[in-house]
Every structure is written in C-alpha cells, then in structure tokens.
Amino acid sequence: MVRNIVVLGGSSHPQLTHTICNHLGVAPANVLLDKFSVGETRVEIKESVRGKDVYIIQSGGGKVNDNLMELLITISACKTASARQVTAVLPLFPYSRQSDIPYNKTGAPLSKASNCYNKPDFPYVLDSLPQTPHPDHAQSPGLTNGIDGLHKGLSKIQLDESSSASSSPQNARFASYVNGPHNRNDTIDSGKSTTGFDRQKNGSTSSLGNGTARDENIVTKSNNPKSIVFQPQPGYKQWVAEAGTLVADLLTCAGADHIITMDLHDAQYQGFFDIPVDNLYGRPLLKKYIQYQIPDFQQAVIVSPDAGGAKRATAIADGLGMPFALIHKERRPTKISDRQNATMMLVGEVRNRTAILIDDLADTSNTITRAAKLLKKEGATKVYALLTHGILSGDAIDRINASALDKVVVTNSVPQDEHKSRCSKLEVLEVGTIFAEAIRRVHYGESISVLFQYD
C-alpha cells in the first residue's frame, strides 16, 4: 500500500484508473466530474488533498478537447486545494502529432514541391525589392515611383516655363517643389476665381496654403474599390498551429509539476515542457507478445509501415535478433487526398514468412491496412500489427475487418471495449501495471530506468 498518495481518475478511461489503484493498493479519490447544461466542465474534489501527492489519470482518446479541459481544471483544483505535488498521467498524450514544425512535406521550405506556389508561371520571386545594396554590385534602379521619379520630374519642370507649369495638374504638383509655396495673395485670388463646385466639376487643381497641390482626380480614383484591391504576396512557407508549445504551457500554467506518458509520437515534445516528463515505452510489452504469442518468431520479419517508424521497429528487431524490412512510399503525397494514390514499395524480403508491423499509433488504420495488403502481395503468410495506441477512430474498425491483417494487437492506453466487441482480430494488452509501477517509483523517489530496459 502506498501512503500519502491520491489517485484521481478522469472520465476518459475509468477502467485504467481502477487497474492502477488496485495495483497500488489505494482507492480512487472521490471526485465529481460533470457538465453543465451549457456544456462547461464541472470538477469538484470531495476529499482533502492538502499536502499530498496527487496523480491525475486522463487519456487523450475519445473526446480529446473535453478530456484536456477536464484535466486542466482538475489540476488547477488540486493546486488550489494545497496539494503538495500534482502529476498528470497521460497514457496517450493529446495533440502529440501536432508538434511545432513547419508545414512542409517534401523537405526544405524553398524546394520545388508540387504545389501552386512553385509552378514556373507563378508570378513571384524570393529576392527583396528594392535589392539590398552591395559594395561589389551596381546600385539597384530602385522603385519606379520613388525618389528617382521625383528628381526626374523636378529636372523636367526646371526646363519648362512657369506658365506651362500651371497648365496641367501633374506639372503643378512639381512646380510647388521648384518655385516654392505660393504667396497668400495668389491663394486668395485662386479661391475667388473658381468656386469649390466648379473645381469638383471640372476636376481642376487648387493650391493649398502649405505649398502643396491637391489633385481631385486622384482622390476620386482612390475611392474606387477596384483600384485598391489588396494582392498579397505568398510567403516562404506556411506554419501549422503551435499546438505542442500551447498544450505544454496549458498543463504547466494549470499547475502540473510532473508528466508521465507513453510512446510520444514525436520525442521533441518533451522539450516543450519546463517540468520533468517521463516518457514510458510500450516496447517491452510488444517484445513479450512476439516472444510468447507468435510461433517461430525468429523466422518472422519486423516491418515498419513508414520511414518515420523505422527507428522504433529496428529497436525491437535488434533486441530479438530478427530481420527487418521497411515500406517506403515511392512518391510522397503532398495533399491528404493524394495519400490514397501514393505508391508503396517494400524494402526487404517477406516471402513465406510472418510479417509483424510495428507502429506507435493507429488512428484511421489506413497506413497499416495498405501495408498489410502490400505484404500479402509480396508473399507474406501472416501479417500482425502491433500498436501502442489503438485510437481506431472513424471507420477504422470496418477497414481492419476488411483488410489482409490477421491480428491487430494494441494496448489499453485508450478504452478498447467497444472496439474489441466489433473486431474479432483485435487483441488488447494491459498497460495499467506499467503506469502503476511508474507512479510508485516516482512517489518514493526511485529510478524508473528499469521500465526502459528492453533486454
């Protein structure tokens, strides 16, 4: 039994909360989680947490935004109630796939990607206008309507007669610079000679008292909406929303002192926090399943469904002494609609062998089902898919049932009861004991490096 500890369970995964509490030998804390009729989250802690270590268990599956807001309010309630330390236990970290990276799928931001901005006929350049002067280069011509145009206009006015300067609005404007401001008598006389109605009707120009001239035609033209349409120039690249830093700041500002999660989709997410983050791994569970549940696993092949998960899959393959294969997309899709048409290519040999797909999560299951189809086409006898987080949203279950997958193994980092009732190929592994042991070791100040060992 662990003393001086309080375990609060969110509404996202009650079954996992009970498993962790049974392993720790403590009862779940009495907390009220409800919603008002308007949809706002209501959290009320029914017992004292003063001076205790509080662990809040909330997964990122299901209604992600509601679960995240409920977690933030619960953390703030515990800190307000004078809890000594608040640890957020997130088996599936929300928004883990939206880290702070530029929205670019083909490489460098200025590379020639198949988008509308890099077509040859697209009217933009990446050079600055006007160009930056350089000691070894000639001076740039500058803007057409800048100071050079004014100098040319002044030179032309100096060659003309003063009488011809006042004959046109354009010359009158430059005459004000050359001849200086008009005297007061000229201004009064010009005001007497022509009324304001006549000036507006005839489009003439009247001199102002400060020596400048006003062109009524230009003012009328500027009021035309078609003449002031803004044409923005496309930038270098587009950026996704900074959801990684935002979620990290929200958890920290709410009062979280420690984060415990499992198999972050992007390892750089840990750097967004100013508090300790323990990223547990599901590899020991997956390795144990391969060793004891897959017959002749030494003859099987570990396969990564994409290049991004190659490091994760090779770690398991090297630990078990198994061969490794990789599925590579020959033409990387630039749009979401092109992913269905992307050509997949297998690097490795799987003929007459059992193929084991390794990935961290499956949302729509499109990647693993297409990979299984390719593996069966290349001669694999059986295809297993081992996933840490089985989100399986949308029509993922129907896609798995109709796919070439023989079995899909996931953990219960998110609730799997409904998924398991709809899919006979699904098998669930328990991760509650891993999180319970991590909580116990963190509470007593022990090392949790043994949970990271894969041998």
mmCIF file of N, CA and C in Angstrom, residues 112-175:
data_model
loop_
_atom_site.group_PDB
_atom_site.id
_atom_site.type_symbol
_atom_site.label_atom_id
_atom_site.label_comp_id
_atom_site.label_asym_id
_atom_site.label_seq_id
_atom_site.Cartn_x
_atom_site.Cartn_y
_atom_site.Cartn_z
ATOM 1 N N LYS A 112 11.493 22.608 -54.639
ATOM 2 C CA LYS A 112 10.472 22.555 -55.681
ATOM 3 C C LYS A 112 9.478 21.451 -55.368
ATOM 4 N N ALA A 113 8.442 21.801 -54.671
ATOM 5 C CA ALA A 113 7.382 20.849 -54.367
ATOM 6 C C ALA A 113 6.254 21.028 -55.369
ATOM 7 N N SER A 114 5.407 20.017 -55.446
ATOM 8 C CA SER A 114 4.303 20.045 -56.393
ATOM 9 C C SER A 114 3.126 20.794 -55.787
ATOM 10 N N ASN A 115 3.299 22.111 -55.664
ATOM 11 C CA ASN A 115 2.205 22.940 -55.208
ATOM 12 C C ASN A 115 2.108 24.156 -56.101
ATOM 13 N N CYS A 116 1.055 24.933 -55.911
ATOM 14 C CA CYS A 116 0.777 26.053 -56.811
ATOM 15 C C CYS A 116 1.809 27.159 -56.701
ATOM 16 N N TYR A 117 2.564 27.219 -55.600
ATOM 17 C CA TYR A 117 3.494 28.318 -55.407
ATOM 18 C C TYR A 117 4.823 28.094 -56.137
ATOM 19 N N ASN A 118 5.131 26.869 -56.523
ATOM 20 C CA ASN A 118 6.409 26.570 -57.157
ATOM 21 C C ASN A 118 6.270 26.269 -58.633
ATOM 22 N N LYS A 119 5.140 26.587 -59.231
ATOM 23 C CA LYS A 119 4.980 26.395 -60.655
ATOM 24 C C LYS A 119 5.750 27.481 -61.417
ATOM 25 N N PRO A 120 6.213 27.166 -62.630
ATOM 26 C CA PRO A 120 7.023 28.157 -63.359
ATOM 27 C C PRO A 120 6.277 29.448 -63.652
ATOM 28 N N ASP A 121 4.973 29.375 -63.869
ATOM 29 C CA ASP A 121 4.226 30.565 -64.229
ATOM 30 C C ASP A 121 3.720 31.345 -63.025
ATOM 31 N N PHE A 122 4.178 30.977 -61.831
ATOM 32 C CA PHE A 122 3.684 31.694 -60.652
ATOM 33 C C PHE A 122 4.441 33.002 -60.514
ATOM 34 N N PRO A 123 3.744 34.138 -60.428
ATOM 35 C CA PRO A 123 4.420 35.450 -60.507
ATOM 36 C C PRO A 123 4.970 35.921 -59.174
ATOM 37 N N TYR A 124 6.054 35.298 -58.695
ATOM 38 C CA TYR A 124 6.710 35.843 -57.513
ATOM 39 C C TYR A 124 8.145 35.373 -57.483
ATOM 40 N N VAL A 125 8.996 36.146 -56.855
ATOM 41 C CA VAL A 125 10.394 35.809 -56.668
ATOM 42 C C VAL A 125 10.716 35.938 -55.196
ATOM 43 N N LEU A 126 11.842 35.351 -54.818
ATOM 44 C CA LEU A 126 12.256 35.370 -53.424
ATOM 45 C C LEU A 126 13.258 36.474 -53.143
ATOM 46 N N ASP A 127 13.578 37.318 -54.156
ATOM 47 C CA ASP A 127 14.506 38.417 -53.952
ATOM 48 C C ASP A 127 13.770 39.612 -53.361
ATOM 49 N N SER A 128 14.481 40.363 -52.541
ATOM 50 C CA SER A 128 13.887 41.544 -51.935
ATOM 51 C C SER A 128 13.835 42.687 -52.942
ATOM 52 N N LEU A 129 12.802 43.470 -52.869
ATOM 53 C CA LEU A 129 12.621 44.626 -53.748
ATOM 54 C C LEU A 129 12.425 45.872 -52.897
ATOM 55 N N PRO A 130 13.200 46.942 -53.084
ATOM 56 C CA PRO A 130 14.384 47.002 -53.941
ATOM 57 C C PRO A 130 15.523 46.171 -53.383
ATOM 58 N N GLN A 131 16.465 45.818 -54.234
ATOM 59 C CA GLN A 131 17.540 44.939 -53.811
ATOM 60 C C GLN A 131 18.444 45.621 -52.796
ATOM 61 N N THR A 132 19.003 44.806 -51.919
ATOM 62 C CA THR A 132 19.917 45.326 -50.908
ATOM 63 C C THR A 132 21.228 45.737 -51.559
ATOM 64 N N PRO A 133 21.726 46.971 -51.340
ATOM 65 C CA PRO A 133 22.989 47.389 -51.988
ATOM 66 C C PRO A 133 24.164 46.579 -51.489
ATOM 67 N N HIS A 134 25.118 46.345 -52.381
ATOM 68 C CA HIS A 134 26.310 45.565 -52.062
ATOM 69 C C HIS A 134 27.522 46.332 -52.576
ATOM 70 N N PRO A 135 28.660 46.318 -51.874
ATOM 71 C CA PRO A 135 29.829 47.086 -52.334
ATOM 72 C C PRO A 135 30.316 46.680 -53.719
ATOM 73 N N ASP A 136 30.198 45.399 -54.080
ATOM 74 C CA ASP A 136 30.716 44.919 -55.363
ATOM 75 C C ASP A 136 29.693 44.995 -56.481
ATOM 76 N N HIS A 137 28.463 45.369 -56.171
ATOM 77 C CA HIS A 137 27.415 45.396 -57.174
ATOM 78 C C HIS A 137 27.004 46.831 -57.467
ATOM 79 N N ALA A 138 26.484 47.018 -58.671
ATOM 80 C CA ALA A 138 25.995 48.344 -59.043
ATOM 81 C C ALA A 138 24.735 48.676 -58.262
ATOM 82 N N GLN A 139 24.464 49.957 -58.171
ATOM 83 C CA GLN A 139 23.296 50.376 -57.420
ATOM 84 C C GLN A 139 22.024 49.945 -58.141
ATOM 85 N N SER A 140 21.074 49.464 -57.387
ATOM 86 C CA SER A 140 19.823 48.999 -57.983
ATOM 87 C C SER A 140 19.026 50.184 -58.509
ATOM 88 N N PRO A 141 18.189 49.945 -59.530
ATOM 89 C CA PRO A 141 17.399 51.062 -60.074
ATOM 90 C C PRO A 141 16.384 51.618 -59.101
ATOM 91 N N GLY A 142 15.980 50.844 -58.109
ATOM 92 C CA GLY A 142 15.026 51.343 -57.132
ATOM 93 C C GLY A 142 13.607 51.267 -57.629
ATOM 94 N N LEU A 143 12.718 51.836 -56.879
ATOM 95 C CA LEU A 143 11.305 51.811 -57.225
ATOM 96 C C LEU A 143 10.998 52.873 -58.281
ATOM 97 N N THR A 144 10.034 52.545 -59.126
ATOM 98 C CA THR A 144 9.667 53.464 -60.203
ATOM 99 C C THR A 144 8.969 54.708 -59.682
ATOM 100 N N ASN A 145 8.292 54.609 -58.584
ATOM 101 C CA ASN A 145 7.586 55.758 -58.034
ATOM 102 C C ASN A 145 8.280 56.339 -56.809
ATOM 103 N N GLY A 146 9.602 56.104 -56.698
ATOM 104 C CA GLY A 146 10.325 56.559 -55.529
ATOM 105 C C GLY A 146 10.970 57.916 -55.735
ATOM 106 N N ILE A 147 12.149 58.121 -55.115
ATOM 107 C CA ILE A 147 12.833 59.413 -55.147
ATOM 108 C C ILE A 147 13.399 59.711 -56.520
ATOM 109 N N ASP A 148 13.767 58.659 -57.287
ATOM 110 C CA ASP A 148 14.307 58.890 -58.622
ATOM 111 C C ASP A 148 13.273 59.537 -59.532
ATOM 112 N N GLY A 149 12.040 59.063 -59.438
ATOM 113 C CA GLY A 149 10.989 59.679 -60.252
ATOM 114 C C GLY A 149 10.773 61.142 -59.897
ATOM 115 N N LEU A 150 10.934 61.496 -58.658
ATOM 116 C CA LEU A 150 10.780 62.884 -58.234
ATOM 117 C C LEU A 150 11.891 63.758 -58.795
ATOM 118 N N HIS A 151 13.138 63.241 -58.797
ATOM 119 C CA HIS A 151 14.253 64.002 -59.353
ATOM 120 C C HIS A 151 14.059 64.265 -60.841
ATOM 121 N N LYS A 152 13.604 63.241 -61.547
ATOM 122 C CA LYS A 152 13.377 63.418 -62.975
ATOM 123 C C LYS A 152 12.283 64.451 -63.234
ATOM 124 N N GLY A 153 11.233 64.386 -62.397
ATOM 125 C CA GLY A 153 10.160 65.357 -62.575
ATOM 126 C C GLY A 153 10.607 66.788 -62.291
ATOM 127 N N LEU A 154 11.449 66.964 -61.300
ATOM 128 C CA LEU A 154 11.958 68.292 -60.977
ATOM 129 C C LEU A 154 12.852 68.831 -62.080
ATOM 130 N N SER A 155 13.661 67.939 -62.640
ATOM 131 C CA SER A 155 14.538 68.378 -63.737
ATOM 132 C C SER A 155 13.717 68.832 -64.935
ATOM 133 N N LYS A 156 12.647 68.125 -65.189
ATOM 134 C CA LYS A 156 11.805 68.499 -66.323
ATOM 135 C C LYS A 156 11.090 69.815 -66.082
ATOM 136 N N ILE A 157 10.667 70.041 -64.859
ATOM 137 C CA ILE A 157 9.964 71.278 -64.543
ATOM 138 C C ILE A 157 10.899 72.483 -64.647
ATOM 139 N N GLN A 158 12.175 72.309 -64.306
ATOM 140 C CA GLN A 158 13.127 73.414 -64.391
ATOM 141 C C GLN A 158 13.340 73.879 -65.823
ATOM 142 N N LEU A 159 13.175 73.012 -66.780
ATOM 143 C CA LEU A 159 13.346 73.368 -68.174
ATOM 144 C C LEU A 159 12.108 74.025 -68.765
ATOM 145 N N ASP A 160 10.969 73.821 -68.138
ATOM 146 C CA ASP A 160 9.723 74.390 -68.639
ATOM 147 C C ASP A 160 9.509 75.803 -68.086
ATOM 148 N N GLU A 161 8.611 76.497 -68.735
ATOM 149 C CA GLU A 161 8.255 77.840 -68.291
ATOM 150 C C GLU A 161 7.280 77.752 -67.131
ATOM 151 N N SER A 162 7.260 78.796 -66.322
ATOM 152 C CA SER A 162 6.350 78.801 -65.188
ATOM 153 C C SER A 162 4.900 78.820 -65.639
ATOM 154 N N SER A 163 4.634 79.389 -66.802
ATOM 155 C CA SER A 163 3.251 79.420 -67.284
ATOM 156 C C SER A 163 2.769 78.027 -67.684
ATOM 157 N N SER A 164 3.648 77.263 -68.331
ATOM 158 C CA SER A 164 3.254 75.914 -68.713
ATOM 159 C C SER A 164 3.176 74.986 -67.510
ATOM 160 N N ALA A 165 3.846 75.356 -66.432
ATOM 161 C CA ALA A 165 3.815 74.503 -65.235
ATOM 162 C C ALA A 165 2.450 74.482 -64.598
ATOM 163 N N SER A 166 1.710 75.578 -64.711
ATOM 164 C CA SER A 166 0.390 75.628 -64.100
ATOM 165 C C SER A 166 -0.725 75.169 -65.016
ATOM 166 N N SER A 167 -0.382 74.718 -66.224
ATOM 167 C CA SER A 167 -1.415 74.317 -67.173
ATOM 168 C C SER A 167 -1.943 72.915 -66.925
ATOM 169 N N SER A 168 -1.212 72.075 -66.258
ATOM 170 C CA SER A 168 -1.647 70.694 -66.029
ATOM 171 C C SER A 168 -1.488 70.353 -64.552
ATOM 172 N N PRO A 169 -2.322 69.492 -64.076
ATOM 173 C CA PRO A 169 -2.198 69.116 -62.643
ATOM 174 C C PRO A 169 -0.873 68.458 -62.306
ATOM 175 N N GLN A 170 -0.322 67.662 -63.264
ATOM 176 C CA GLN A 170 0.930 66.973 -62.969
ATOM 177 C C GLN A 170 2.067 67.966 -62.825
ATOM 178 N N ASN A 171 2.154 68.913 -63.733
ATOM 179 C CA ASN A 171 3.226 69.895 -63.660
ATOM 180 C C ASN A 171 3.040 70.837 -62.487
ATOM 181 N N ALA A 172 1.793 71.099 -62.124
ATOM 182 C CA ALA A 172 1.562 71.982 -60.986
ATOM 183 C C ALA A 172 2.071 71.370 -59.693
ATOM 184 N N ARG A 173 2.002 70.072 -59.608
ATOM 185 C CA ARG A 173 2.481 69.423 -58.401
ATOM 186 C C ARG A 173 3.983 69.599 -58.260
ATOM 187 N N PHE A 174 4.731 69.429 -59.399
ATOM 188 C CA PHE A 174 6.175 69.588 -59.331
ATOM 189 C C PHE A 174 6.577 71.054 -59.246
ATOM 190 N N ALA A 175 5.717 71.917 -59.737
ATOM 191 C CA ALA A 175 6.033 73.343 -59.645
ATOM 192 C C ALA A 175 6.052 73.815 -58.210
#
